[in-house]
Amino acid sequence: MDKNTRICIVGGGPAGLSAGMYLEKKGYENYTILERLDRVGGKCWSPHYNGRRYEMGAIMGVPSYYAVHDVEEFCGITHDGPKLNRNYKDGNGNVIEPFEPKKNILKIPRLLKMKKQVKKLGELLETKYKGYDLNGHRGVSEGRYEGFSQASAKREPVSGTNPNLKDLAMPFSEFCKLNGVELIQDIWIGPFTSFGYGYFDEIPAAYVLKYLDFQTCMNFVKINLWTWKEGTQYIWEQLNDHLKHPARLNSHIEKVERRDGKVYVTVNGETEEYDKIIVTAPLYIPNKRADGQIGMVDYFDAREDEKELFSKIDYERYDVLAVETKPEDHPEISYYVFDNMVPKKLGRLMVYYRRWKDTKDQVITTYALRKHKNSAEVPYETCKKMVLDDLKTMHNPASNVVNEWSVYYFPHVFSEDYANGWYEKVEGMQGKYDTYYAGEIMSFGDMDETAEYSRELVERFF
Ligand SMILES: Cc1cc2nc3c(=O)[nH]c(=O)nc-3n(C[C@H](O)[C@H](O)[C@H](O)COP(=O)(O)OP(=O)(O)OC[C@H]3O[C@@H](n4cnc5c(N)ncnc54)[C@H](O)[C@@H]3O)c2cc1C
């Protein structure tokens, strides 16, 4: 492609900003990033409080976050944040140690079985499911793998056939049953469901395992994790500052028209002409949202195939509260509440996070899911009340709510559409209307998977 190609990037989150970085690295300097808010970072949002920053969105990374590491290198920064630590409570607020055999004598046979199944899963992923851990979903529903190896920072291109990969379209609970490793869900659930990615009976195994590949899950278990002192938003603020063309904030895109090989974007009342457009913002939002976010199909001259395919996308209703507590009520540490990570406890507190150990004048953040495929959605205010009640049950009552956010979170498709080749069809449309689709839906809803997808998109098409 001509290096002077005029490229519009919609969205100034990790996907959009890293698309800018990788384009720039490849010699494309004629790009413009349009961000609708007055800040960059998207779901990496780290507001200030009492002289420090806390996390309303993304919190952590793992050592295999190669794309995030590319950004760190590009900007000369590093993961210098407070060490993470956590403990567990049951639904009644008692501290428990669910994986410690000595504290769970009756559960020893189950724990031993679980250990065996973890080993078995590790072996299956290396053999039967070879190719499962590439970024994105190309080929999976056809029993192929195609992409860049995530085994090392080199990210070598790899491809091959493996019909077993089709199993990844199944909900994760069915996938585990098929492979005789049901008990591993007790481990994978911590960094999956409580992190807002839905329940194992509804989410295709591909999403679970591409994000929580074996090594990543073990990094969570061993708490071998990265954080950033100034918050994850700082990574993207730094990247924005180091780009030749920082994002244009407060950009309200009214209309996008694609005709005669050009892309016309009407933004804040002016129409601008581009050659190509990369969309990292939501493609489709099935309901009206209080924050005014809409899907790409609503402001683009969306074609029938775009409308048809993108209407299959759903997302999680994931709520975050930042609360103050009295010093005597401040939690010792962060806590997981496994009892609340099941669909029948929809809307309840699943995890709460204490970021700073050296002070009690900072907020703690709480996390709850309000939606399950087969249940009625819990209304926002009901969920908020339940979470505040749960904090009392946990013996860490809140004295004040400082910030709250109902996030457009983890867009995904369900098993039937996944198995029917949703990703093959969308990948086949890349570039068709001078439009490229990136961001969370194309890979997975975490910082690195989205930034990595942008890297690969640039590698493949530009
Ligand atoms: C509570 C929470 C915890 C999380 N924890 C982690 C974690 O620990 N580790 C991790 O790796 N990830 C975590 N994530 C996920 C991670 O933040 C996201 O996956 C990542 O930010 C996705 O990047 P993105 O650029 O694809 O989308 P986003 O971050 O959503 O960015 C999209 C951008 O597009 C903008 N936009 C939307 N519509 C338009 C429009 N019409 N015009 C212009 N701009 C538009 C948005 O304002 C936004 O800035 C967490 C997220 C949340 C909310």
Short mmCIF file of C-alpha atoms and ligand atoms in Angstrom, two decimals:
data_model
loop_
_atom_site.label_atom_id
_atom_site.label_comp_id
_atom_site.label_asym_id
_atom_site.label_seq_id
_atom_site.Cartn_x
_atom_site.Cartn_y
_atom_site.Cartn_z
CA MET A 1 0.00 0.00 0.00
CA ASP A 2 1.17 3.55 -0.74
CA LYS A 3 2.90 4.94 2.34
CA ASN A 4 0.99 8.22 1.90
CA THR A 5 -2.38 6.50 2.28
CA ARG A 6 -4.64 8.68 4.42
CA ILE A 7 -5.89 6.50 7.25
CA CYS A 8 -8.60 7.39 9.73
CA ILE A 9 -8.60 5.44 13.02
CA VAL A 10 -11.82 5.51 15.06
CA GLY A 11 -11.12 5.27 18.81
CA GLY A 12 -8.21 6.32 21.04
CA GLY A 13 -8.08 3.23 23.27
CA PRO A 14 -5.31 0.59 23.24
CA ALA A 15 -6.40 -0.75 19.82
CA GLY A 16 -6.57 2.65 18.07
CA LEU A 17 -3.40 4.13 19.57
CA SER A 18 -1.37 1.00 18.95
CA ALA A 19 -2.66 0.88 15.36
CA GLY A 20 -1.18 4.41 15.05
CA MET A 21 2.13 3.25 16.55
CA TYR A 22 2.49 0.19 14.33
CA LEU A 23 1.50 2.18 11.22
CA GLU A 24 4.09 4.80 12.09
CA LYS A 25 6.74 2.13 12.67
CA LYS A 26 5.99 0.77 9.20
CA GLY A 27 6.34 4.20 7.59
CA TYR A 28 2.69 5.28 7.36
CA GLU A 29 2.56 8.76 8.82
CA ASN A 30 -0.64 10.02 7.28
CA TYR A 31 -3.01 8.76 9.96
CA THR A 32 -5.57 10.52 12.14
CA ILE A 33 -6.98 9.10 15.39
CA LEU A 34 -10.46 10.32 16.34
CA GLU A 35 -11.49 9.87 19.97
CA ARG A 36 -14.99 10.80 21.13
CA LEU A 37 -14.06 11.45 24.79
CA ASP A 38 -11.81 14.11 26.33
CA ARG A 39 -9.21 11.49 27.26
CA VAL A 40 -7.35 8.60 25.65
CA GLY A 41 -7.08 5.05 26.98
CA GLY A 42 -10.68 3.86 26.54
CA LYS A 43 -11.28 1.18 29.15
CA CYS A 44 -7.87 1.92 30.65
CA TRP A 45 -9.13 4.72 32.86
CA SER A 46 -7.07 5.72 35.91
CA PRO A 47 -8.59 8.76 37.68
CA HIS A 48 -6.76 10.70 40.39
CA TYR A 49 -7.71 10.53 44.05
CA ASN A 50 -5.85 11.84 47.12
CA GLY A 51 -2.66 12.36 45.11
CA ARG A 52 -2.62 8.93 43.46
CA ARG A 53 -4.32 7.14 40.61
CA TYR A 54 -6.75 4.28 40.96
CA GLU A 55 -8.13 1.93 38.31
CA MET A 56 -11.71 2.15 37.05
CA GLY A 57 -10.82 -0.09 34.10
CA ALA A 58 -7.83 -2.30 33.26
CA ILE A 59 -5.53 -3.15 36.15
CA MET A 60 -2.87 -5.68 35.24
CA GLY A 61 -0.85 -7.47 32.63
CA VAL A 62 1.33 -10.57 32.44
CA PRO A 63 4.90 -11.02 31.13
CA SER A 64 3.57 -12.28 27.77
CA TYR A 65 1.96 -8.89 27.03
CA TYR A 66 4.32 -8.39 24.07
CA ALA A 67 2.34 -5.64 22.35
CA VAL A 68 2.03 -3.68 25.60
CA HIS A 69 5.76 -4.18 26.01
CA ASP A 70 6.28 -2.75 22.49
CA VAL A 71 4.40 0.35 23.69
CA GLU A 72 6.48 0.55 26.86
CA GLU A 73 9.67 0.42 24.78
CA PHE A 74 8.36 2.98 22.29
CA CYS A 75 7.68 5.37 25.18
CA GLY A 76 10.54 4.47 27.54
CA ILE A 77 8.27 3.43 30.41
CA THR A 78 7.85 0.26 32.42
CA HIS A 79 5.40 -1.62 34.64
CA ASP A 80 6.34 -0.06 37.96
CA GLY A 81 3.09 -0.38 39.91
CA PRO A 82 2.22 -1.84 43.29
CA LYS A 83 2.48 -5.60 43.68
CA LEU A 84 -0.85 -7.35 43.46
CA ASN A 85 -2.01 -9.66 46.17
CA ARG A 86 -5.31 -11.25 47.01
CA ASN A 87 -7.15 -13.58 49.28
CA TYR A 88 -10.52 -15.33 49.21
CA LYS A 89 -13.81 -14.96 51.07
CA ASP A 90 -16.95 -17.04 51.01
CA GLY A 91 -20.38 -15.51 50.42
CA ASN A 92 -20.75 -14.83 54.16
CA GLY A 93 -17.57 -12.79 54.38
CA ASN A 94 -15.35 -15.43 56.00
CA VAL A 95 -11.76 -15.59 54.81
CA ILE A 96 -11.11 -18.96 53.17
CA GLU A 97 -8.21 -20.73 51.47
CA PRO A 98 -9.98 -22.86 48.86
CA PHE A 99 -6.82 -24.31 47.31
CA GLU A 100 -4.98 -25.15 50.54
CA PRO A 101 -5.39 -28.92 51.25
CA LYS A 102 -4.61 -28.55 54.98
CA LYS A 103 -7.51 -26.10 55.38
CA ASN A 104 -9.90 -28.27 53.34
CA ILE A 105 -9.32 -31.82 54.54
CA LEU A 106 -12.65 -33.03 53.13
CA LYS A 107 -11.88 -31.56 49.75
CA ILE A 108 -8.46 -33.20 49.37
CA PRO A 109 -9.63 -35.82 46.79
CA ARG A 110 -11.19 -33.05 44.70
CA LEU A 111 -8.08 -30.87 44.96
CA LEU A 112 -5.86 -33.76 43.90
CA LYS A 113 -8.15 -34.48 40.97
CA MET A 114 -8.07 -30.82 40.02
CA LYS A 115 -4.28 -30.82 40.03
CA LYS A 116 -4.26 -33.82 37.68
CA GLN A 117 -6.78 -32.14 35.38
CA VAL A 118 -4.70 -28.96 35.19
CA LYS A 119 -1.76 -31.06 34.02
CA LYS A 120 -4.01 -32.88 31.55
CA LEU A 121 -5.34 -29.62 30.13
CA GLY A 122 -1.78 -28.33 29.70
CA GLU A 123 -0.92 -31.43 27.68
CA LEU A 124 -4.12 -31.31 25.62
CA LEU A 125 -3.55 -27.68 24.71
CA GLU A 126 -0.03 -28.50 23.47
CA THR A 127 -1.14 -31.50 21.43
CA LYS A 128 -4.85 -31.97 20.61
CA TYR A 129 -5.42 -28.20 20.46
CA LYS A 130 -2.14 -27.16 18.86
CA GLY A 131 -2.55 -23.65 17.46
CA TYR A 132 -5.21 -22.62 20.01
CA ASP A 133 -3.30 -19.69 21.44
CA LEU A 134 -2.76 -17.42 18.43
CA ASN A 135 -4.13 -13.91 18.62
CA GLY A 136 -7.53 -13.50 16.93
CA HIS A 137 -9.82 -16.23 15.68
CA ARG A 138 -8.78 -16.81 12.07
CA GLY A 139 -9.52 -20.32 10.84
CA VAL A 140 -10.67 -21.76 14.18
CA SER A 141 -14.22 -22.63 13.07
CA GLU A 142 -12.76 -24.36 9.99
CA GLY A 143 -10.22 -26.37 11.99
CA ARG A 144 -7.22 -24.22 11.02
CA TYR A 145 -4.87 -21.85 12.74
CA GLU A 146 -3.30 -18.87 11.12
CA GLY A 147 -1.51 -15.97 12.73
CA PHE A 148 1.54 -15.11 14.75
CA SER A 149 2.89 -17.30 17.53
CA GLN A 150 2.49 -15.81 20.98
CA ALA A 151 5.12 -18.16 22.42
CA SER A 152 7.79 -15.45 22.33
CA ALA A 153 8.14 -11.73 21.66
CA LYS A 154 9.32 -12.58 18.12
CA ARG A 155 5.81 -13.55 17.14
CA GLU A 156 6.73 -15.76 14.17
CA PRO A 157 4.03 -16.38 11.54
CA VAL A 158 2.49 -19.84 11.93
CA SER A 159 -0.32 -21.73 10.21
CA GLY A 160 -1.65 -25.25 9.91
CA THR A 161 -4.72 -27.44 10.05
CA ASN A 162 -6.10 -28.95 13.22
CA PRO A 163 -9.76 -30.08 13.04
CA ASN A 164 -9.91 -30.31 16.86
CA LEU A 165 -9.81 -26.53 17.05
CA LYS A 166 -13.48 -26.54 16.04
CA ASP A 167 -14.21 -27.64 19.64
CA LEU A 168 -13.25 -24.12 20.75
CA ALA A 169 -16.62 -22.84 19.52
CA MET A 170 -18.35 -24.73 22.37
CA PRO A 171 -19.16 -22.99 25.63
CA PHE A 172 -16.14 -23.46 27.89
CA SER A 173 -18.04 -25.69 30.37
CA GLU A 174 -18.94 -28.12 27.53
CA PHE A 175 -15.37 -28.02 26.23
CA CYS A 176 -14.10 -28.99 29.70
CA LYS A 177 -16.63 -31.81 29.96
CA LEU A 178 -15.70 -33.15 26.53
CA ASN A 179 -12.07 -33.31 27.59
CA GLY A 180 -12.63 -34.61 31.13
CA VAL A 181 -11.19 -31.50 32.80
CA GLU A 182 -14.30 -30.00 34.43
CA LEU A 183 -12.52 -29.17 37.67
CA ILE A 184 -10.08 -26.75 36.07
CA GLN A 185 -12.98 -24.30 35.84
CA ASP A 186 -12.51 -23.68 39.58
CA ILE A 187 -9.16 -22.09 38.73
CA TRP A 188 -9.89 -20.42 35.40
CA ILE A 189 -13.05 -18.76 36.81
CA GLY A 190 -11.07 -16.34 39.01
CA PRO A 191 -9.39 -14.34 36.27
CA PHE A 192 -12.33 -14.88 33.89
CA THR A 193 -15.83 -14.48 35.33
CA SER A 194 -14.88 -12.09 38.13
CA PHE A 195 -12.98 -10.02 35.54
CA GLY A 196 -16.30 -9.53 33.76
CA TYR A 197 -15.89 -11.95 30.87
CA GLY A 198 -19.12 -13.87 31.49
CA TYR A 199 -20.00 -17.37 32.61
CA PHE A 200 -18.50 -20.62 31.35
CA ASP A 201 -21.87 -22.04 30.24
CA GLU A 202 -22.34 -19.20 27.72
CA ILE A 203 -18.90 -18.09 26.49
CA PRO A 204 -17.10 -20.05 23.73
CA ALA A 205 -13.93 -21.80 24.89
CA ALA A 206 -11.94 -19.92 22.23
CA TYR A 207 -12.24 -16.64 24.13
CA VAL A 208 -11.40 -18.26 27.47
CA LEU A 209 -8.33 -20.09 26.22
CA LYS A 210 -6.93 -17.48 23.88
CA TYR A 211 -6.90 -15.00 26.77
CA LEU A 212 -6.15 -17.46 29.57
CA ASP A 213 -3.76 -19.65 27.63
CA PHE A 214 -2.01 -22.08 29.92
CA GLN A 215 0.98 -19.87 30.73
CA THR A 216 -1.15 -16.77 31.35
CA CYS A 217 -3.42 -18.66 33.72
CA MET A 218 -0.40 -19.96 35.63
CA ASN A 219 0.92 -16.39 35.86
CA PHE A 220 -2.38 -15.41 37.50
CA VAL A 221 -2.14 -18.35 39.91
CA LYS A 222 1.44 -17.41 40.86
CA ILE A 223 0.56 -13.68 40.89
CA ASN A 224 3.31 -13.02 38.39
CA LEU A 225 1.61 -9.86 37.19
CA TRP A 226 2.40 -6.34 35.96
CA THR A 227 0.80 -3.10 37.18
CA TRP A 228 1.59 0.56 36.52
CA LYS A 229 2.09 3.15 39.28
CA GLU A 230 0.28 5.85 37.32
CA GLY A 231 -2.34 3.38 36.16
CA THR A 232 -2.91 1.56 32.89
CA GLN A 233 -4.24 4.77 31.36
CA TYR A 234 -0.71 6.16 31.67
CA ILE A 235 0.56 3.59 29.13
CA TRP A 236 -1.81 4.96 26.54
CA GLU A 237 -1.38 8.62 27.54
CA GLN A 238 2.35 8.11 27.07
CA LEU A 239 1.83 6.43 23.72
CA ASN A 240 -0.44 9.27 22.64
CA ASP A 241 2.25 11.79 23.62
CA HIS A 242 4.91 9.89 21.65
CA LEU A 243 2.89 9.51 18.44
CA LYS A 244 3.55 11.92 15.57
CA HIS A 245 -0.21 12.53 15.44
CA PRO A 246 -1.84 12.33 18.88
CA ALA A 247 -5.53 11.50 18.99
CA ARG A 248 -7.96 14.32 18.30
CA LEU A 249 -10.09 14.36 21.45
CA ASN A 250 -13.79 15.28 21.66
CA SER A 251 -14.30 14.13 18.08
CA HIS A 252 -17.98 13.59 17.45
CA ILE A 253 -18.32 11.51 14.28
CA GLU A 254 -21.71 12.21 12.75
CA LYS A 255 -21.40 10.25 9.53
CA VAL A 256 -19.04 8.01 7.57
CA GLU A 257 -19.62 7.44 3.87
CA ARG A 258 -17.55 5.10 1.74
CA ARG A 259 -17.77 5.64 -2.01
CA ASP A 260 -15.55 5.64 -5.10
CA GLY A 261 -12.55 4.31 -3.16
CA LYS A 262 -12.64 7.15 -0.64
CA VAL A 263 -13.89 7.45 2.94
CA TYR A 264 -15.71 10.67 3.93
CA VAL A 265 -15.88 11.27 7.67
CA THR A 266 -18.07 14.06 9.03
CA VAL A 267 -16.62 15.00 12.40
CA ASN A 268 -17.67 17.98 14.53
CA GLY A 269 -19.55 19.41 11.52
CA GLU A 270 -16.68 19.17 8.96
CA THR A 271 -16.29 16.48 6.30
CA GLU A 272 -12.79 15.05 5.90
CA GLU A 273 -11.54 12.75 3.13
CA TYR A 274 -9.51 9.59 3.76
CA ASP A 275 -8.46 6.51 1.76
CA LYS A 276 -8.94 3.90 4.47
CA ILE A 277 -10.61 3.64 7.86
CA ILE A 278 -9.82 1.39 10.83
CA VAL A 279 -12.65 0.99 13.33
CA THR A 280 -11.62 0.11 16.89
CA ALA A 281 -14.80 1.50 18.49
CA PRO A 282 -17.84 -0.76 19.11
CA LEU A 283 -19.27 -2.21 15.89
CA TYR A 284 -22.75 -2.87 17.26
CA ILE A 285 -24.54 -2.10 20.50
CA PRO A 286 -27.88 -3.91 20.85
CA ASN A 287 -29.47 -1.51 23.35
CA LYS A 288 -29.61 2.20 24.16
CA ARG A 289 -26.82 3.08 26.57
CA ALA A 290 -26.84 5.84 29.19
CA ASP A 291 -23.34 6.96 28.15
CA GLY A 292 -24.53 7.61 24.58
CA GLN A 293 -22.16 5.11 22.96
CA ILE A 294 -23.49 3.68 19.72
CA GLY A 295 -22.24 1.05 17.30
CA MET A 296 -20.42 1.70 14.04
CA VAL A 297 -23.43 0.44 12.06
CA ASP A 298 -25.39 3.45 13.38
CA TYR A 299 -23.15 6.22 11.99
CA PHE A 300 -21.54 4.48 9.02
CA ASP A 301 -23.26 3.85 5.69
CA ALA A 302 -23.34 0.24 6.90
CA ARG A 303 -23.74 -2.39 4.19
CA GLU A 304 -26.08 -5.37 4.54
CA ASP A 305 -23.28 -7.82 5.35
CA GLU A 306 -21.92 -5.51 8.04
CA LYS A 307 -25.38 -5.05 9.58
CA GLU A 308 -26.16 -8.74 9.43
CA LEU A 309 -22.91 -9.95 10.96
CA PHE A 310 -22.40 -7.23 13.55
CA SER A 311 -25.95 -7.62 14.88
CA LYS A 312 -24.77 -10.95 16.33
CA ILE A 313 -22.41 -9.20 18.76
CA ASP A 314 -23.36 -9.05 22.42
CA TYR A 315 -21.37 -7.57 25.29
CA GLU A 316 -21.14 -7.87 29.07
CA ARG A 317 -22.86 -5.56 31.52
CA TYR A 318 -19.96 -5.10 33.92
CA ASP A 319 -20.17 -2.54 36.72
CA VAL A 320 -17.35 -0.91 38.63
CA LEU A 321 -17.70 1.15 41.81
CA ALA A 322 -14.90 3.08 43.50
CA VAL A 323 -15.72 3.47 47.18
CA GLU A 324 -14.20 5.01 50.27
CA THR A 325 -14.26 3.17 53.57
CA LYS A 326 -13.52 4.27 57.11
CA PRO A 327 -9.88 3.30 57.91
CA GLU A 328 -11.07 0.60 60.31
CA ASP A 329 -13.28 -0.90 57.58
CA HIS A 330 -10.62 -0.89 54.88
CA PRO A 331 -9.91 -4.42 53.53
CA GLU A 332 -6.54 -5.95 54.40
CA ILE A 333 -6.01 -6.94 50.80
CA SER A 334 -8.03 -7.62 47.60
CA TYR A 335 -10.60 -10.41 47.81
CA TYR A 336 -12.18 -12.87 45.38
CA VAL A 337 -15.67 -14.10 46.32
CA PHE A 338 -16.00 -17.37 44.38
CA ASP A 339 -19.51 -18.07 45.77
CA ASN A 340 -20.76 -15.03 43.81
CA MET A 341 -19.23 -16.01 40.45
CA VAL A 342 -22.21 -18.16 39.38
CA PRO A 343 -25.20 -17.07 37.24
CA LYS A 344 -27.65 -17.48 40.11
CA LYS A 345 -25.72 -14.78 42.01
CA LEU A 346 -25.96 -12.34 39.09
CA GLY A 347 -25.34 -8.75 40.20
CA ARG A 348 -23.44 -9.69 43.37
CA LEU A 349 -19.93 -8.63 44.34
CA MET A 350 -17.39 -10.99 42.74
CA VAL A 351 -14.11 -9.29 43.53
CA TYR A 352 -12.88 -6.13 45.22
CA TYR A 353 -9.51 -4.58 44.78
CA ARG A 354 -7.25 -2.73 47.20
CA ARG A 355 -4.50 -1.18 45.11
CA TRP A 356 -2.29 0.53 47.69
CA LYS A 357 -0.98 -1.31 50.74
CA ASP A 358 0.71 1.62 52.45
CA THR A 359 -2.37 3.78 52.97
CA LYS A 360 -6.05 3.51 53.82
CA ASP A 361 -7.08 6.86 52.32
CA GLN A 362 -7.44 5.45 48.81
CA VAL A 363 -10.54 3.96 47.22
CA ILE A 364 -11.24 0.29 46.75
CA THR A 365 -12.95 -0.84 43.55
CA THR A 366 -15.72 -3.43 43.24
CA TYR A 367 -16.81 -5.56 40.28
CA ALA A 368 -20.12 -7.20 39.38
CA LEU A 369 -21.78 -8.73 36.31
CA ARG A 370 -25.45 -8.04 35.59
CA LYS A 371 -26.17 -10.22 32.61
CA HIS A 372 -26.23 -13.85 31.68
CA LYS A 373 -27.41 -15.17 28.31
CA ASN A 374 -30.39 -17.02 29.76
CA SER A 375 -31.42 -14.72 32.63
CA ALA A 376 -33.09 -11.35 32.96
CA GLU A 377 -30.63 -8.47 33.20
CA VAL A 378 -30.27 -7.08 36.73
CA PRO A 379 -31.03 -3.31 36.64
CA TYR A 380 -28.03 -1.07 37.30
CA GLU A 381 -29.30 0.47 40.56
CA THR A 382 -30.32 -2.94 41.94
CA CYS A 383 -26.85 -4.27 41.24
CA LYS A 384 -25.22 -1.25 42.87
CA LYS A 385 -27.28 -1.75 46.00
CA MET A 386 -26.45 -5.47 46.12
CA VAL A 387 -22.73 -4.74 45.82
CA LEU A 388 -22.85 -2.17 48.62
CA ASP A 389 -24.79 -4.66 50.78
CA ASP A 390 -22.22 -7.34 49.96
CA LEU A 391 -19.40 -5.07 51.12
CA LYS A 392 -21.16 -4.91 54.50
CA THR A 393 -21.42 -8.71 54.53
CA MET A 394 -17.69 -8.86 53.74
CA HIS A 395 -17.03 -6.63 56.81
CA ASN A 396 -15.71 -3.84 54.61
CA PRO A 397 -18.65 -1.42 54.32
CA ALA A 398 -18.33 1.60 52.05
CA SER A 399 -18.74 5.07 53.53
CA ASN A 400 -19.09 6.80 50.18
CA VAL A 401 -19.24 6.03 46.45
CA VAL A 402 -16.57 8.12 44.68
CA ASN A 403 -16.99 6.92 41.10
CA GLU A 404 -19.13 4.45 39.18
CA TRP A 405 -19.10 3.01 35.69
CA SER A 406 -21.31 0.65 33.78
CA VAL A 407 -18.95 -0.46 31.07
CA TYR A 408 -19.54 -1.56 27.47
CA TYR A 409 -17.42 -4.66 28.07
CA PHE A 410 -16.05 -7.69 26.25
CA PRO A 411 -17.96 -7.76 22.96
CA HIS A 412 -18.24 -11.35 21.72
CA VAL A 413 -20.40 -13.73 19.70
CA PHE A 414 -22.02 -16.88 21.06
CA SER A 415 -21.19 -20.48 20.16
CA GLU A 416 -23.60 -20.96 17.27
CA ASP A 417 -22.35 -17.92 15.37
CA TYR A 418 -18.76 -18.75 16.24
CA ALA A 419 -19.18 -22.29 14.87
CA ASN A 420 -20.93 -20.92 11.78
CA GLY A 421 -17.82 -19.00 10.84
CA TRP A 422 -18.58 -15.49 12.11
CA TYR A 423 -14.86 -14.69 12.32
CA GLU A 424 -14.09 -16.20 8.91
CA LYS A 425 -16.77 -13.99 7.36
CA VAL A 426 -15.62 -10.79 9.09
CA GLU A 427 -11.94 -11.51 8.40
CA GLY A 428 -12.95 -12.03 4.77
CA MET A 429 -14.44 -8.51 4.77
CA GLN A 430 -11.26 -6.79 5.99
CA GLY A 431 -10.55 -4.01 3.52
CA LYS A 432 -13.67 -4.68 1.43
CA TYR A 433 -15.22 -1.23 1.94
CA ASP A 434 -11.82 0.43 2.51
CA THR A 435 -12.64 -0.46 6.10
CA TYR A 436 -10.72 -2.55 8.63
CA TYR A 437 -12.25 -3.87 11.84
CA ALA A 438 -10.07 -4.06 14.96
CA GLY A 439 -10.51 -3.66 18.73
CA GLU A 440 -11.78 -6.13 21.27
CA ILE A 441 -14.33 -8.05 19.21
CA MET A 442 -11.68 -9.18 16.74
CA SER A 443 -9.54 -10.86 19.38
CA PHE A 444 -10.40 -10.52 23.07
CA GLY A 445 -11.24 -7.81 25.59
CA ASP A 446 -7.87 -7.15 27.16
CA MET A 447 -5.21 -4.51 26.51
CA ASP A 448 -2.68 -6.81 24.97
CA GLU A 449 -4.95 -8.90 22.75
CA THR A 450 -6.43 -5.74 21.22
CA ALA A 451 -3.04 -4.04 20.74
CA GLU A 452 -1.63 -7.28 19.32
CA TYR A 453 -4.53 -7.52 16.87
CA SER A 454 -3.75 -3.99 15.67
CA ARG A 455 -0.12 -5.03 15.17
CA GLU A 456 -1.17 -8.00 13.09
CA LEU A 457 -3.71 -5.96 11.13
CA VAL A 458 -1.00 -3.50 10.13
CA GLU A 459 1.35 -6.39 9.33
CA ARG A 460 -1.23 -8.13 7.16
CA PHE A 461 -2.83 -5.28 5.25
CA PHE A 462 -0.57 -2.22 5.24
C1 LIG B 1 -13.14 -2.87 34.81
C2 LIG B 1 -12.19 -3.32 33.75
C3 LIG B 1 -11.10 -4.10 34.11
C4 LIG B 1 -10.21 -4.52 33.12
N1 LIG B 1 -9.09 -5.20 33.48
C5 LIG B 1 -8.14 -5.47 32.56
C6 LIG B 1 -6.88 -5.95 32.96
O1 LIG B 1 -6.60 -6.10 34.16
N2 LIG B 1 -5.97 -6.22 32.01
C7 LIG B 1 -6.22 -6.02 30.68
O2 LIG B 1 -5.35 -6.27 29.84
N3 LIG B 1 -7.41 -5.51 30.27
C8 LIG B 1 -8.36 -5.22 31.18
N4 LIG B 1 -9.54 -4.65 30.80
C9 LIG B 1 -9.89 -4.60 29.36
C10 LIG B 1 -9.16 -3.54 28.57
O3 LIG B 1 -9.26 -2.31 29.22
C11 LIG B 1 -9.80 -3.44 27.20
O4 LIG B 1 -9.86 -4.70 26.61
C12 LIG B 1 -9.03 -2.52 26.26
O5 LIG B 1 -9.05 -1.22 26.78
C13 LIG B 1 -9.68 -2.55 24.90
O6 LIG B 1 -9.06 -1.63 24.04
P1 LIG B 1 -9.86 -1.08 22.76
O7 LIG B 1 -9.04 0.01 22.21
O8 LIG B 1 -10.21 -2.23 21.88
O9 LIG B 1 -11.24 -0.55 23.33
P2 LIG B 1 -11.52 0.60 24.37
O10 LIG B 1 -10.54 0.59 25.46
O11 LIG B 1 -12.95 0.47 24.72
O12 LIG B 1 -11.30 1.92 23.52
C14 LIG B 1 -12.20 2.30 22.51
C15 LIG B 1 -12.13 3.80 22.36
O13 LIG B 1 -13.01 4.18 21.30
C16 LIG B 1 -13.69 5.37 21.70
N5 LIG B 1 -14.93 5.47 20.92
C17 LIG B 1 -16.07 4.77 21.07
N6 LIG B 1 -16.98 5.16 20.15
C18 LIG B 1 -16.39 6.12 19.41
C19 LIG B 1 -16.80 6.91 18.31
N7 LIG B 1 -18.03 6.81 17.80
N8 LIG B 1 -15.93 7.82 17.79
C20 LIG B 1 -14.67 7.96 18.32
N9 LIG B 1 -14.22 7.23 19.37
C21 LIG B 1 -15.08 6.32 19.89
C22 LIG B 1 -13.93 5.16 23.18
O14 LIG B 1 -14.21 6.37 23.84
C23 LIG B 1 -12.61 4.54 23.60
O15 LIG B 1 -11.65 5.52 23.97
C24 LIG B 1 -10.43 -4.17 31.76
C25 LIG B 1 -11.52 -3.35 31.42
C26 LIG B 1 -12.37 -2.92 32.41
C27 LIG B 1 -13.51 -2.02 32.04
#
